[in-house]
Amino acid sequence: MSEATATAAKPEMVTFTIDGKTVTAPRGESVLKVAGDNGIRIPHLCYHDAVEPYGACRLCLVEVTSTSHGRKRTKISTSCNHPALDGIEVVTQSKRIRRNRRMVLELLMGRVPNSPQLQALAAEYGLAEEEVRFKKSERECILCGLCVQVCRDLVGVDALGFVGRGVNKEARAPFGEPSKECIGCGACVIACPVDCIKMEESATRRRIVRWDRELPMKICDECGYPFMPTFQALHYKKTKGMSLDDFKICPDCRPARQ
Ligand code: FES
């Protein structure tokens, strides 16, 4: 590689402050990620660094002050999709920010009142259940869209999407029917920040409850443990050119074999 190419590949670094602490990061990096990397916690629900920020939950709000033509301007912004830029000043905790986050939590608590994750955040922001002014529903999903994104962008299956509008909007398989595309990998189960996508497993089958998808499991030739849906192995065979022989043994038994 020529010296010029090596230089071009290096990301441009920027310096800015978060809560008065000077930080350095690649230009354009998520402010939320930079904060986390520097030990500064910003509450968030819909951010996952494996997929593009979607900015749905609005919990990661911060104040960002930038200077243009000698004039300072402060705005409230979601930190997950705000780029790291030279010279900005980020404040993650202020009266204004706490007030706004509390309002966001109140809205979320109205929609999903029984989520332990939301209840813990509400307690952190001094929001008691009886203070929630919005009509409570019995829903479990906060519509963060992480399951949709992870399935589409990370797993490459695209089994889920949003249906409906307004208060009736939901993340689910197309036409509200049991998903035929879902490979049962469980990535959505892990990604869901409020644990509303449950997975049940028996000795031979796995069920992703929310999508009503039940699939037979591959059993490890070595230990007899069910370790992945057969449909998932077929998906890898089709999309990654792998052989079904690659999936005869579970990951736990593989190192012992090598
Ligand atoms: Fe930024 Fe949800 S984490 S909007």
Short mmCIF file of C-alpha atoms and ligand atoms in Angstrom, two decimals:
data_model
loop_
_atom_site.label_atom_id
_atom_site.label_comp_id
_atom_site.label_asym_id
_atom_site.label_seq_id
_atom_site.Cartn_x
_atom_site.Cartn_y
_atom_site.Cartn_z
CA MET A 1 0.00 0.00 0.00
CA SER A 2 1.38 3.41 -0.94
CA GLU A 3 1.95 6.01 1.74
CA ALA A 4 -0.75 8.21 0.17
CA THR A 5 -3.35 5.39 0.34
CA ALA A 6 -2.44 4.61 3.95
CA THR A 7 -2.91 8.27 4.86
CA ALA A 8 -6.24 8.48 3.01
CA ALA A 9 -7.60 5.44 4.88
CA LYS A 10 -7.00 7.04 8.27
CA PRO A 11 -10.17 8.58 9.70
CA GLU A 12 -10.04 12.29 10.43
CA MET A 13 -10.00 12.78 14.17
CA VAL A 14 -11.95 15.56 15.88
CA THR A 15 -11.75 16.95 19.40
CA PHE A 16 -14.72 18.17 21.37
CA THR A 17 -16.08 18.12 24.92
CA ILE A 18 -18.69 16.03 26.68
CA ASP A 19 -19.70 17.36 30.09
CA GLY A 20 -16.51 19.41 30.08
CA LYS A 21 -14.27 16.43 29.38
CA THR A 22 -12.12 16.71 26.24
CA VAL A 23 -12.56 13.70 23.97
CA THR A 24 -11.14 12.67 20.59
CA ALA A 25 -12.98 10.51 18.08
CA PRO A 26 -13.23 9.83 14.35
CA ARG A 27 -15.20 12.59 12.63
CA GLY A 28 -18.85 11.54 12.25
CA GLU A 29 -18.79 8.91 15.00
CA SER A 30 -21.97 8.75 17.09
CA VAL A 31 -21.74 11.14 20.05
CA LEU A 32 -23.51 8.49 22.15
CA LYS A 33 -20.81 5.95 21.32
CA VAL A 34 -17.99 8.40 22.03
CA ALA A 35 -19.57 9.21 25.38
CA GLY A 36 -19.82 5.52 26.25
CA ASP A 37 -16.23 4.91 25.17
CA ASN A 38 -15.21 7.66 27.59
CA GLY A 39 -17.19 6.34 30.53
CA ILE A 40 -20.03 8.85 30.23
CA ARG A 41 -23.43 7.17 30.34
CA ILE A 42 -26.26 8.51 28.25
CA PRO A 43 -29.52 6.56 28.67
CA HIS A 44 -30.70 4.96 25.45
CA LEU A 45 -32.97 2.20 24.22
CA CYS A 46 -32.88 2.03 20.44
CA TYR A 47 -29.14 2.37 19.82
CA HIS A 48 -27.01 -0.65 18.90
CA ASP A 49 -23.57 -0.08 17.43
CA ALA A 50 -24.01 -2.97 14.98
CA VAL A 51 -26.68 -1.10 13.00
CA GLU A 52 -27.27 2.46 11.81
CA PRO A 53 -28.79 4.73 14.48
CA TYR A 54 -32.50 5.12 13.90
CA GLY A 55 -33.25 7.78 16.52
CA ALA A 56 -36.58 6.30 17.55
CA CYS A 57 -36.72 6.30 21.36
CA ARG A 58 -35.51 9.93 21.86
CA LEU A 59 -34.10 9.05 25.25
CA CYS A 60 -30.49 9.82 24.38
CA LEU A 61 -31.15 13.57 24.14
CA VAL A 62 -28.24 15.90 24.87
CA GLU A 63 -27.51 19.60 24.47
CA VAL A 64 -25.05 20.39 21.69
CA THR A 65 -23.43 23.81 21.42
CA SER A 66 -21.64 24.69 18.19
CA THR A 67 -19.99 27.92 17.08
CA SER A 68 -20.63 29.38 13.66
CA HIS A 69 -19.32 32.77 12.48
CA GLY A 70 -18.35 33.56 16.05
CA ARG A 71 -21.83 32.89 17.40
CA LYS A 72 -22.67 30.06 19.74
CA ARG A 73 -25.84 28.10 19.21
CA THR A 74 -27.26 25.40 21.49
CA LYS A 75 -29.79 22.83 20.39
CA ILE A 76 -31.22 19.64 21.80
CA SER A 77 -30.35 16.61 19.74
CA THR A 78 -30.44 12.83 19.92
CA SER A 79 -26.85 11.80 20.62
CA CYS A 80 -27.04 8.39 18.90
CA ASN A 81 -27.26 9.97 15.47
CA HIS A 82 -25.42 13.23 16.16
CA PRO A 83 -21.98 13.14 14.56
CA ALA A 84 -18.79 13.88 16.44
CA LEU A 85 -17.60 17.25 15.15
CA ASP A 86 -14.65 19.45 15.98
CA GLY A 87 -15.26 21.95 18.77
CA ILE A 88 -18.82 21.05 19.75
CA GLU A 89 -19.73 21.11 23.43
CA VAL A 90 -22.03 18.31 24.54
CA VAL A 91 -23.92 18.37 27.82
CA THR A 92 -25.56 15.11 28.84
CA GLN A 93 -27.10 16.18 32.15
CA SER A 94 -28.84 19.52 32.62
CA LYS A 95 -32.22 20.55 33.97
CA ARG A 96 -33.51 20.94 30.41
CA ILE A 97 -32.23 17.53 29.35
CA ARG A 98 -33.61 15.78 32.41
CA ARG A 99 -37.00 17.45 31.83
CA ASN A 100 -37.07 16.34 28.22
CA ARG A 101 -35.97 12.79 29.00
CA ARG A 102 -38.61 12.60 31.71
CA MET A 103 -41.24 13.58 29.15
CA VAL A 104 -39.98 10.93 26.72
CA LEU A 105 -40.16 8.37 29.51
CA GLU A 106 -43.68 9.44 30.37
CA LEU A 107 -44.74 8.82 26.77
CA LEU A 108 -43.00 5.44 26.71
CA MET A 109 -44.49 4.48 30.08
CA GLY A 110 -47.95 5.29 28.72
CA ARG A 111 -47.40 2.87 25.88
CA VAL A 112 -45.49 0.13 27.73
CA PRO A 113 -46.22 0.55 31.45
CA ASN A 114 -45.10 -2.90 32.54
CA SER A 115 -41.55 -2.93 31.23
CA PRO A 116 -39.03 -3.37 34.08
CA GLN A 117 -36.40 -1.60 31.95
CA LEU A 118 -38.65 1.45 31.52
CA GLN A 119 -39.73 1.38 35.15
CA ALA A 120 -36.07 1.48 36.24
CA LEU A 121 -35.37 4.45 33.96
CA ALA A 122 -38.53 6.22 35.14
CA ALA A 123 -37.41 5.77 38.77
CA GLU A 124 -34.01 7.23 37.85
CA TYR A 125 -35.79 10.32 36.52
CA GLY A 126 -38.15 10.60 39.47
CA LEU A 127 -41.20 9.64 37.45
CA ALA A 128 -43.73 7.73 39.55
CA GLU A 129 -46.25 5.49 37.80
CA GLU A 130 -49.21 7.58 38.98
CA GLU A 131 -47.63 10.70 37.44
CA VAL A 132 -47.92 9.31 33.90
CA ARG A 133 -50.57 11.48 32.26
CA PHE A 134 -51.03 9.39 29.12
CA LYS A 135 -53.61 6.67 28.79
CA LYS A 136 -51.91 3.41 29.62
CA SER A 137 -51.95 0.60 27.13
CA GLU A 138 -51.05 -3.03 27.57
CA ARG A 139 -48.44 -3.02 24.82
CA GLU A 140 -44.99 -4.45 25.24
CA CYS A 141 -43.12 -2.97 22.28
CA ILE A 142 -41.68 0.56 22.30
CA LEU A 143 -41.37 0.66 18.48
CA CYS A 144 -37.64 1.23 18.61
CA GLY A 145 -37.24 -0.77 15.39
CA LEU A 146 -34.07 -2.57 16.50
CA CYS A 147 -35.57 -6.00 15.73
CA VAL A 148 -36.46 -4.85 12.20
CA GLN A 149 -33.01 -3.37 11.62
CA VAL A 150 -31.03 -6.25 13.08
CA CYS A 151 -33.01 -8.80 11.06
CA ARG A 152 -32.60 -6.84 7.83
CA ASP A 153 -29.12 -5.30 8.13
CA LEU A 154 -27.22 -7.75 10.31
CA VAL A 155 -28.82 -11.13 9.65
CA GLY A 156 -29.82 -10.25 6.07
CA VAL A 157 -33.24 -11.88 6.29
CA ASP A 158 -35.70 -8.95 6.36
CA ALA A 159 -38.46 -11.00 7.99
CA LEU A 160 -39.93 -8.06 9.94
CA GLY A 161 -41.30 -4.61 9.29
CA PHE A 162 -43.61 -1.95 10.64
CA VAL A 163 -47.33 -2.20 9.96
CA GLY A 164 -50.11 0.26 10.83
CA ARG A 165 -49.90 3.91 11.76
CA GLY A 166 -50.00 6.12 14.81
CA VAL A 167 -51.00 4.32 17.98
CA ASN A 168 -51.71 1.18 15.95
CA LYS A 169 -48.21 0.96 14.54
CA GLU A 170 -46.51 -2.35 15.26
CA ALA A 171 -43.30 -4.18 14.42
CA ARG A 172 -44.15 -7.59 13.05
CA ALA A 173 -44.01 -10.01 10.16
CA PRO A 174 -45.76 -8.89 6.95
CA PHE A 175 -49.57 -9.10 6.93
CA GLY A 176 -49.56 -9.92 10.64
CA GLU A 177 -49.16 -13.60 9.84
CA PRO A 178 -46.61 -16.05 11.26
CA SER A 179 -43.33 -15.10 9.60
CA LYS A 180 -42.30 -17.48 6.84
CA GLU A 181 -38.94 -15.80 6.36
CA CYS A 182 -37.77 -15.83 9.99
CA ILE A 183 -34.85 -18.26 10.39
CA GLY A 184 -35.27 -18.37 14.17
CA CYS A 185 -31.74 -17.10 14.83
CA GLY A 186 -32.89 -15.13 17.89
CA ALA A 187 -30.97 -11.94 16.99
CA CYS A 188 -34.16 -9.90 17.49
CA VAL A 189 -34.64 -11.51 20.91
CA ILE A 190 -31.19 -10.38 22.00
CA ALA A 191 -31.50 -6.91 20.45
CA CYS A 192 -34.86 -5.96 21.98
CA PRO A 193 -34.13 -3.41 24.73
CA VAL A 194 -37.35 -4.16 26.63
CA ASP A 195 -37.32 -7.96 26.31
CA CYS A 196 -40.65 -8.13 24.56
CA ILE A 197 -39.56 -10.77 22.03
CA LYS A 198 -39.55 -14.08 23.82
CA MET A 199 -38.01 -17.34 22.69
CA GLU A 200 -39.07 -20.80 23.85
CA GLU A 201 -36.99 -23.91 23.31
CA SER A 202 -37.70 -27.59 23.72
CA ALA A 203 -35.43 -30.56 23.00
CA THR A 204 -36.31 -30.43 19.31
CA ARG A 205 -37.93 -27.08 18.51
CA ARG A 206 -37.48 -23.35 18.94
CA ARG A 207 -40.33 -20.84 18.95
CA ILE A 208 -40.00 -17.08 18.57
CA VAL A 209 -43.20 -16.27 20.36
CA ARG A 210 -43.83 -12.73 19.13
CA TRP A 211 -43.59 -13.70 15.45
CA ASP A 212 -45.38 -17.01 16.00
CA ARG A 213 -42.49 -18.80 14.28
CA GLU A 214 -41.69 -22.36 15.32
CA LEU A 215 -38.82 -24.28 13.78
CA PRO A 216 -37.15 -27.68 14.25
CA MET A 217 -33.66 -27.60 15.72
CA LYS A 218 -30.42 -29.15 14.58
CA ILE A 219 -29.08 -31.56 17.20
CA CYS A 220 -25.34 -31.67 17.85
CA ASP A 221 -23.85 -34.99 16.69
CA GLU A 222 -21.45 -34.87 19.62
CA CYS A 223 -23.39 -33.80 22.73
CA GLY A 224 -26.98 -34.18 21.52
CA TYR A 225 -27.82 -30.56 22.41
CA PRO A 226 -30.24 -28.63 20.11
CA PHE A 227 -28.16 -25.66 19.01
CA MET A 228 -29.64 -23.94 15.94
CA PRO A 229 -32.78 -24.08 13.80
CA THR A 230 -32.37 -26.23 10.70
CA PHE A 231 -33.84 -23.34 8.71
CA GLN A 232 -30.96 -21.11 9.89
CA ALA A 233 -28.39 -23.64 8.65
CA LEU A 234 -30.20 -23.77 5.30
CA HIS A 235 -30.11 -19.97 5.15
CA TYR A 236 -26.31 -19.95 5.64
CA LYS A 237 -25.95 -22.67 3.02
CA LYS A 238 -27.92 -20.55 0.55
CA THR A 239 -26.44 -17.13 1.33
CA LYS A 240 -22.88 -17.95 2.40
CA GLY A 241 -22.25 -21.08 0.35
CA MET A 242 -21.64 -23.16 3.49
CA SER A 243 -22.18 -26.90 3.62
CA LEU A 244 -24.76 -28.46 5.93
CA ASP A 245 -21.84 -30.57 7.21
CA ASP A 246 -20.56 -27.36 8.83
CA PHE A 247 -23.54 -27.50 11.16
CA LYS A 248 -23.32 -31.05 12.45
CA ILE A 249 -21.56 -30.05 15.66
CA CYS A 250 -22.47 -27.24 18.06
CA PRO A 251 -20.01 -24.39 18.74
CA ASP A 252 -19.27 -25.76 22.23
CA CYS A 253 -18.14 -29.14 20.91
CA ARG A 254 -16.18 -27.75 17.95
CA PRO A 255 -13.03 -26.66 19.85
CA ALA A 256 -12.81 -30.11 21.47
CA ARG A 257 -12.77 -31.67 17.99
CA GLN A 258 -10.00 -29.41 16.64
FE1 FES B 1 -30.95 7.64 20.41
FE2 FES B 1 -32.95 5.94 20.87
S1 FES B 1 -30.89 5.78 21.45
S2 FES B 1 -33.01 7.89 19.92
#
